[in-house]
Coordinates of C-alpha atoms and ligand atoms in Angstrom, one line a residue:
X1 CA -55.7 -3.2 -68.6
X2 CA -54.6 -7.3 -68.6
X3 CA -51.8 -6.2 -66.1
X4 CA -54.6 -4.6 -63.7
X5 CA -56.5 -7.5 -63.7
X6 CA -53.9 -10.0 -63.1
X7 CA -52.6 -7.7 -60.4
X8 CA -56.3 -7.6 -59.0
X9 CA -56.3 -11.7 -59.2
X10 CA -52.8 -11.8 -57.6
X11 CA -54.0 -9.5 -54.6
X12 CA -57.7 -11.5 -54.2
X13 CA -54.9 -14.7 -54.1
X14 CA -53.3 -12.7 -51.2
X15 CA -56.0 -12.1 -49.4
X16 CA -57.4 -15.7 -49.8
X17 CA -54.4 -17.2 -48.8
X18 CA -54.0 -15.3 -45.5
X19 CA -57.5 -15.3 -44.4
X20 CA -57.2 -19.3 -45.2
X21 CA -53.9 -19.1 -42.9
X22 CA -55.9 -17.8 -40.2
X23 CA -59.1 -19.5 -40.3
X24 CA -57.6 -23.6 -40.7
X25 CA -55.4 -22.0 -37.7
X26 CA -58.2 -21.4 -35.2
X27 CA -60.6 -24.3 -36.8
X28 CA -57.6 -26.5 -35.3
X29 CA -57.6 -24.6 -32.0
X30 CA -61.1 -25.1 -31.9
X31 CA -60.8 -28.3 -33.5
X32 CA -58.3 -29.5 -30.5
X33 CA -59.8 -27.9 -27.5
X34 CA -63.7 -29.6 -28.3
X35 CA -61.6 -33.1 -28.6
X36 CA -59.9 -32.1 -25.5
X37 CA -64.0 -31.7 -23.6
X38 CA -65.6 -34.2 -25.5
X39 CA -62.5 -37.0 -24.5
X40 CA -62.7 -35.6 -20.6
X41 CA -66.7 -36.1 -20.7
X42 CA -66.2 -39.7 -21.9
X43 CA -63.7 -40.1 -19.5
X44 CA -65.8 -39.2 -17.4
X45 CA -68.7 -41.3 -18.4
X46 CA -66.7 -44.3 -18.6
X47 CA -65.2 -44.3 -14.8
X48 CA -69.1 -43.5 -13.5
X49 CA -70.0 -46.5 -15.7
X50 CA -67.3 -48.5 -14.5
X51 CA -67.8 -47.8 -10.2
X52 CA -69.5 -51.0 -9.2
X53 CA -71.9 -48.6 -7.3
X54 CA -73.1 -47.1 -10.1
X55 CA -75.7 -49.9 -11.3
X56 CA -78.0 -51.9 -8.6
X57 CA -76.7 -55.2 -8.0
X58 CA -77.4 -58.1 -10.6
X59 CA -77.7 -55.2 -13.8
X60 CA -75.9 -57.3 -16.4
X61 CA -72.5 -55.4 -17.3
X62 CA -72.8 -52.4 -19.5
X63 CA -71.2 -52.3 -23.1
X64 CA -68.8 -49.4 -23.0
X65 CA -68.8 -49.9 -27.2
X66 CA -71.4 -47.8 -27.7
X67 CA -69.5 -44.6 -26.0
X68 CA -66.7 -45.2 -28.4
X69 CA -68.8 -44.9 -31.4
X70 CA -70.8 -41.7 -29.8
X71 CA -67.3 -40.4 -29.3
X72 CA -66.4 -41.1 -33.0
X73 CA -69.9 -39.7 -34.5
X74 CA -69.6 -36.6 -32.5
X75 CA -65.9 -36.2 -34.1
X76 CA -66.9 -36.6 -37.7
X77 CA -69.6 -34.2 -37.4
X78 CA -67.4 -32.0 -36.0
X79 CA -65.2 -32.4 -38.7
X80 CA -68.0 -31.7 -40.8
X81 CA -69.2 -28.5 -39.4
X82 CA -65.8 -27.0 -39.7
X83 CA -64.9 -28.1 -43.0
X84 CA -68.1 -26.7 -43.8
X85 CA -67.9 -23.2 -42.3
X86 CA -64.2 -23.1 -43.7
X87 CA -65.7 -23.8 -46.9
X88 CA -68.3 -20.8 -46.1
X89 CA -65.2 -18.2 -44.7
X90 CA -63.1 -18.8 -48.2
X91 CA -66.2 -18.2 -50.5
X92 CA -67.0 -15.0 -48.5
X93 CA -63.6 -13.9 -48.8
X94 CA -62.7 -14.6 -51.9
X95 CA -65.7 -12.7 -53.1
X96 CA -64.7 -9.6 -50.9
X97 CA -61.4 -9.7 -51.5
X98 CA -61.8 -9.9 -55.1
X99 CA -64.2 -6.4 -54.5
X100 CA -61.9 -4.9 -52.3
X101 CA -58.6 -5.4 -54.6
X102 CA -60.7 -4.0 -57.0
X103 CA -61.5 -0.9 -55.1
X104 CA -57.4 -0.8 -54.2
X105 CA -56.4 -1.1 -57.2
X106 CA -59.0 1.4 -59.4
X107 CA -57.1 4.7 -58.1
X108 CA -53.7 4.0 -59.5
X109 CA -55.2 2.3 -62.4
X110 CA -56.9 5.5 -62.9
X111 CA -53.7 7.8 -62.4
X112 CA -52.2 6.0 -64.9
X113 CA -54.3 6.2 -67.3
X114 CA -54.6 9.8 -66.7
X115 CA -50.5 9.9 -66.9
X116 CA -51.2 8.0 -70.6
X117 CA -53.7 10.1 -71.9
X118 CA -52.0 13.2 -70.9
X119 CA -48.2 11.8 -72.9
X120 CA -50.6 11.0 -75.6
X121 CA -52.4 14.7 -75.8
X122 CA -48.9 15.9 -75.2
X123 CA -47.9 14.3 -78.6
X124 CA -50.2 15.0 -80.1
X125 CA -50.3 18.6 -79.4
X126 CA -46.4 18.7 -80.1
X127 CA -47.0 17.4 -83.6
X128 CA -48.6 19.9 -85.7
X129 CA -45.6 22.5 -84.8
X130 CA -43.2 19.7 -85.2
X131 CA -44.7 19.3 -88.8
X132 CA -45.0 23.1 -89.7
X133 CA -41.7 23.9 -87.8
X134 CA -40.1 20.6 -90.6
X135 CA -42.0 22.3 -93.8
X136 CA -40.4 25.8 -92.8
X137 CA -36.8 24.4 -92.5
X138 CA -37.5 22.9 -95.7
X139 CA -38.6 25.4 -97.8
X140 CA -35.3 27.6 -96.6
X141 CA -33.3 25.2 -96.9
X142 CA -33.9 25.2 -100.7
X143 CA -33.8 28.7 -101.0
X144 CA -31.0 30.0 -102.9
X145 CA -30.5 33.4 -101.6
X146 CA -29.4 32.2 -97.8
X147 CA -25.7 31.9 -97.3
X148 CA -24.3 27.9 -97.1
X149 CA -23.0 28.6 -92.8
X150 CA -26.9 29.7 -92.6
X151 CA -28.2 26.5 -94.6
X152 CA -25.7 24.1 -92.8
X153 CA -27.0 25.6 -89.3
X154 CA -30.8 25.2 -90.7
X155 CA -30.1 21.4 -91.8
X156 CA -29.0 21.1 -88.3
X157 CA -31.8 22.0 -87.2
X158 CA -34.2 19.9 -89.7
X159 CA -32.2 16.6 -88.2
X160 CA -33.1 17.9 -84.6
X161 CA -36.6 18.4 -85.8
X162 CA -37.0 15.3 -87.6
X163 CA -35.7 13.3 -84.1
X164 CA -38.2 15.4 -82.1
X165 CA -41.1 14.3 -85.0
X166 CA -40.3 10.4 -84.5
X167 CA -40.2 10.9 -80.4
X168 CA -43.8 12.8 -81.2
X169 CA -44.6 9.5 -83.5
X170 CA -43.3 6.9 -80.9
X171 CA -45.1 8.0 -77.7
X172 CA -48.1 8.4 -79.6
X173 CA -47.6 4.8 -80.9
X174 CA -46.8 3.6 -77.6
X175 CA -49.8 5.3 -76.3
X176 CA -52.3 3.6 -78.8
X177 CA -50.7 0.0 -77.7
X178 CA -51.2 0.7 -74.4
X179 CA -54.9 1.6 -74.6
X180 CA -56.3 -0.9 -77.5
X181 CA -55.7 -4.6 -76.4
X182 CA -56.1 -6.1 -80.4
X183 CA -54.9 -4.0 -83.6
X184 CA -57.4 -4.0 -86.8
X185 CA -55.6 -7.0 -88.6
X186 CA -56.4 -7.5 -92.5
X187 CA -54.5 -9.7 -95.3
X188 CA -52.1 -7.1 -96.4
X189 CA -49.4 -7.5 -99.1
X190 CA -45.7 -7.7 -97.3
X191 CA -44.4 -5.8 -100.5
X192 CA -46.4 -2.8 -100.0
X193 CA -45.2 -2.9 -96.3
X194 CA -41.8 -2.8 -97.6
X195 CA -42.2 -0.6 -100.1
X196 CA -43.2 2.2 -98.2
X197 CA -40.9 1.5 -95.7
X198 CA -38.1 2.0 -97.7
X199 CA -39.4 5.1 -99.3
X200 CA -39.8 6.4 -95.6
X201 CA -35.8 6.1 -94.5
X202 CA -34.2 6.4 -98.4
X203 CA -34.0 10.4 -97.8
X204 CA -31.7 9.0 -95.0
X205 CA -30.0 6.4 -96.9
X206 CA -29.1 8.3 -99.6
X207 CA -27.4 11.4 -97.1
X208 CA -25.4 8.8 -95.8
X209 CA -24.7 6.8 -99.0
X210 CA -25.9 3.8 -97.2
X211 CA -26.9 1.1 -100.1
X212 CA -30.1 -1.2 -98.9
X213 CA -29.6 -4.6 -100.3
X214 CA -32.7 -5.9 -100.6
X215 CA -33.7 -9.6 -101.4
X216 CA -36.9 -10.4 -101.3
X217 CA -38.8 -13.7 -103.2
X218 CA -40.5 -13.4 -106.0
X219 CA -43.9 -14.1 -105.1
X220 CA -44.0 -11.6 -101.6
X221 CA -46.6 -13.3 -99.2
X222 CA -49.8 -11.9 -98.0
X223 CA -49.8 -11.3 -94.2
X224 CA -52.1 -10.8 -91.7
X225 CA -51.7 -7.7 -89.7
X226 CA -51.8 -4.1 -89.5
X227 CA -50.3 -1.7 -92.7
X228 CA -49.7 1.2 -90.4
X229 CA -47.6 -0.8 -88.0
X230 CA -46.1 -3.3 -90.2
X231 CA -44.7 -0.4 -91.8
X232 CA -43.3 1.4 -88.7
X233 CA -41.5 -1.7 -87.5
X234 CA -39.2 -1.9 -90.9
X235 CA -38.6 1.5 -90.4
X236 CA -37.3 1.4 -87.2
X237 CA -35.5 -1.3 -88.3
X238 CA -33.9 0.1 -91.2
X239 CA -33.4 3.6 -89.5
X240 CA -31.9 2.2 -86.7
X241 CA -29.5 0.1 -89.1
X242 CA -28.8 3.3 -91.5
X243 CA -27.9 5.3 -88.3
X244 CA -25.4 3.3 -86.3
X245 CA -23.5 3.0 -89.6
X246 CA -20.7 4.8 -90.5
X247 CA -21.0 6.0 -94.6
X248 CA -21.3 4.3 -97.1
X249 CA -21.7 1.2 -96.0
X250 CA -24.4 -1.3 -97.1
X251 CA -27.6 -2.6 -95.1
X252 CA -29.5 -6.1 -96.1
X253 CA -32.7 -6.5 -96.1
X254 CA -33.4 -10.3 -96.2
X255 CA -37.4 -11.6 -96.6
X256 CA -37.8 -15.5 -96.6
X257 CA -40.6 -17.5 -96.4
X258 CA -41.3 -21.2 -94.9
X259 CA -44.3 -23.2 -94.3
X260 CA -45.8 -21.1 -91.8
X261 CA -43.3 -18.3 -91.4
X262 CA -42.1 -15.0 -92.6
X263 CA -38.5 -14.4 -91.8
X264 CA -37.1 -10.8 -91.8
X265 CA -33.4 -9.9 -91.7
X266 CA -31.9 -6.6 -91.1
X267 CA -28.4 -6.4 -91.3
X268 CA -25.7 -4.0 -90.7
X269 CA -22.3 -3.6 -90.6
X270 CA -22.5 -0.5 -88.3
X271 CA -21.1 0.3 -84.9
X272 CA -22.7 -2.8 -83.3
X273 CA -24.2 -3.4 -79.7
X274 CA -22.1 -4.0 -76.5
X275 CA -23.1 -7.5 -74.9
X276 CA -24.3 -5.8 -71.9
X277 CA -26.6 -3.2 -73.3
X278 CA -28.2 -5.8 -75.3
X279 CA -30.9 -7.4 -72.8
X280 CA -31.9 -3.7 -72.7
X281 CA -32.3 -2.2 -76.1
X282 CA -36.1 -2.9 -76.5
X283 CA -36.6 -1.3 -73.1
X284 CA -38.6 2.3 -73.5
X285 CA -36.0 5.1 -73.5
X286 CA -33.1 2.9 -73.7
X287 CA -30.2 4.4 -75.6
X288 CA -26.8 1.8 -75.8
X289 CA -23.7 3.7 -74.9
X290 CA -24.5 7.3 -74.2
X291 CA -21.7 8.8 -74.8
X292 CA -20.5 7.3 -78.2
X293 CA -23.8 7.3 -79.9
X294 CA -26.4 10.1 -78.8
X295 CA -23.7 13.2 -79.3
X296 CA -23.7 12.0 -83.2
X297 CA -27.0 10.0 -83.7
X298 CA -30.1 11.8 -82.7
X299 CA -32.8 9.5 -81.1
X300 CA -34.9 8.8 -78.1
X301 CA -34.4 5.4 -77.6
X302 CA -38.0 3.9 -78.0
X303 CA -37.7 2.6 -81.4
X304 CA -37.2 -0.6 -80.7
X305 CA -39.5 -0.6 -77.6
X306 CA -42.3 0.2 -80.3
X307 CA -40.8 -2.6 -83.0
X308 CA -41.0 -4.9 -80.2
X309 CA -44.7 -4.3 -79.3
X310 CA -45.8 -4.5 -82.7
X311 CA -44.2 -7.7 -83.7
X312 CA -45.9 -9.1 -80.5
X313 CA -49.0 -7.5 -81.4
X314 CA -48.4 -10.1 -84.6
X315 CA -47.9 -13.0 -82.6
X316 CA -44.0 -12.7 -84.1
X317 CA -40.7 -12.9 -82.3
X318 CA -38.3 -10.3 -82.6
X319 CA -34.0 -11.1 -81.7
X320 CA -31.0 -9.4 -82.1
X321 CA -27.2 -10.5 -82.9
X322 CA -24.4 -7.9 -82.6
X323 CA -21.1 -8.0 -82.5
X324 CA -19.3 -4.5 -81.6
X325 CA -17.2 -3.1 -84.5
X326 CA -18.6 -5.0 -87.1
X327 CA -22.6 -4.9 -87.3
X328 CA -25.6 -5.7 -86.1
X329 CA -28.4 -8.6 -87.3
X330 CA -32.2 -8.1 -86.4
X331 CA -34.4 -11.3 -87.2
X332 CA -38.3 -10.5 -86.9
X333 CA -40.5 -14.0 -87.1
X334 CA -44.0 -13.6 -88.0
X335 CA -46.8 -15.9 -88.8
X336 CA -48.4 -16.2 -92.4
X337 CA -51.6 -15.5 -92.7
Ligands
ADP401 N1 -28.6 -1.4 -85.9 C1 -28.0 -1.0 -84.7 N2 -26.7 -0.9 -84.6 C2 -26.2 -0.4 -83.4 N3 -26.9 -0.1 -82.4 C3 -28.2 -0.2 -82.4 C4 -28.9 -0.6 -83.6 N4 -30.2 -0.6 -83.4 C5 -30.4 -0.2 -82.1 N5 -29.2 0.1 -81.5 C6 -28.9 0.5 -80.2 O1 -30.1 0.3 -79.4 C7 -30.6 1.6 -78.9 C8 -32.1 1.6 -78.9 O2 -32.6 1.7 -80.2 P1 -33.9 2.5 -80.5 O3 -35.0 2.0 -79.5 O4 -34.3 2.5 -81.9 O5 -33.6 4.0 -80.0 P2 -32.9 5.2 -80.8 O6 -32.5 4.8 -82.2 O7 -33.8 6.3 -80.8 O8 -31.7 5.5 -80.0 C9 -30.0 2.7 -79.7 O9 -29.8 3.8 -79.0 C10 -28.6 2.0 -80.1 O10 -27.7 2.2 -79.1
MG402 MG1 -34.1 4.0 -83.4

């Protein structure tokens, strides 16, 4: 909505400017060409005044001052009236123009919101299969009676479903962002946040016989934000770290606090980013290195493009440190509440 208006002030600008362009352009023609008359009628004026013929004999010579100064009043007024009707022209346009990139812009402002609300329904539509389809799997999975190629093939599957659940998640995230400006913030405790974000991805952990090292001070601060997405960030953090590492290997989870800061660190010692990939990472649907990571690692690439807007949301900074080969280092900055 913030980008439609600025785009709508940007445009009324435009128009203002070019309408300005053209009206100090002909104000100066005009400006010019009554200078041009009013300097030929003094002329004028002066050389009748001037003819010896012109008075009767014995007049007492005529002070040509006072045409100088007629000339001069008749100039400022003129400048006056066309400041003035310049002045008149901008506040007209302006006020059109503002109207009238309104009326440009309110189509495609409404076809995207259509296209946003229709990604969103899609989502949400996909994700009460996605969540019956993921209890199914499950439940047969545990079943003793299927043979282990079956149950291998099924937990297949259960990774491809629970990729397909977190796209469902994301775009429905994404969606919410995009349509409410401010989230619900309330004091919440940072330990509960991280508590249930490491229950979220431990299933994962422990299939991978990734170790999270977690250090955290003693006395958690309170922060100001929203549970729901507090909670979604660290996991996309942590999932992220958990996935682009090979087993076994351990992930850090570093909380410290300063006077008005809470300082996250999650660190792995994974695959690690490329240089070039990593100005894009937090784009939406950016995946680094195709080829190498999405065969193995299921995954949409929006993640991060969702950690990013949340942290944002928070009024936090989000960066990222990598070296290839030998891990990867996300710092998240937010304020205390
Ligand atoms: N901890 C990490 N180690 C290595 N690469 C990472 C890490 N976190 C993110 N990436 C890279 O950034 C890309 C975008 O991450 P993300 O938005 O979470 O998407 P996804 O995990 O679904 O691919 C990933 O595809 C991966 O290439
Ligand atoms: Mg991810």
């Amino acid at each position: 909505m913030n980008y439609f208006i600025s785009a709508r002030i940007k445009l009324t600008a435009w128009y203002v400017f070019i309408i300005f362009l053209i009206s100090s352009l002909l104000s100066g023609l005009y400006y010019f060409r009554t200078i041009q008359i009013l300097d030929f009628q003094a002329y004028r004026i002066e050389r009748q005044i001037r003819n010896p013929n012109f008075f009767p004999p014995n007049f007492p010579a005529p002070d040509l001052q006072f045409l100088q100064e007629e000339f001069e009043s008749a100039r400022g007024q003129l400048i006056n009236q066309i400041l003035l009707i310049n002045l008149i022209i901008l506040s007209l346009s302006a006020l059109a123009s503002f109207f009238l990139s309104g009326a440009t812009l309110k189509p495609i402002q409404e076809a995207l919101e259509e296209q946003k609300r229709f990604v969103a329904d899609a989502a949400h539509e996909l994700k009460t299969p996605i969540t019956a389809l993921k209890t199914s799997l499950e439940v047969n999975i545990m079943d003793k009676k299927i043979s282990s190629s079956a149950r291998k093939i099924l937990q297949e599957n259960l990774i491809d479903v629970n990729s397909l659940e977190s796209l469902a998640k994301n775009l429905l995230s994404l969606a919410s962002f995009d349509r409410h400006q401010v989230f619900q913030k309330s004091p919440i405790s940072l330990l509960t946040v991280i508590d249930l974000a490491l229950r979220h991805v431990s299933p994962l952990a422990k299939q991978k016989n990734i170790k999270i090292d977690k250090i955290i001070p003693k006395k958690p601060p309170q922060i100001l934000g929203h549970q729901d997405s507090l909670v979604e960030l660290f996991v996309v953090l942590l999932d992220n770290a958990i996935k682009y590492s090979p087993r076994s290997r351990t992930v850090k989870f570093l909380v410290s606090v300063s006077k008005k800061n809470i300082k996250i660190i999650v660190a792995d010692h994974g695959i690690g980013i490329e240089p070039r990939h990593l100005p894009f990472i937090f784009d939406r649907f950016y995946r680094a290195d195709q080829s190498r990571t999405s065969q193995n690692t299921p995954g949409y690439g929006l993640g991060l493009s969702v950690a990013k807007t949340i942290v944002s949301r928070h009024s936090g900074r989000i960066t990222v440190k990598s070296t290839p080969g030998s891990g990867s280092t996300f710092t998240v900055i937010l304020p205390q509440a």
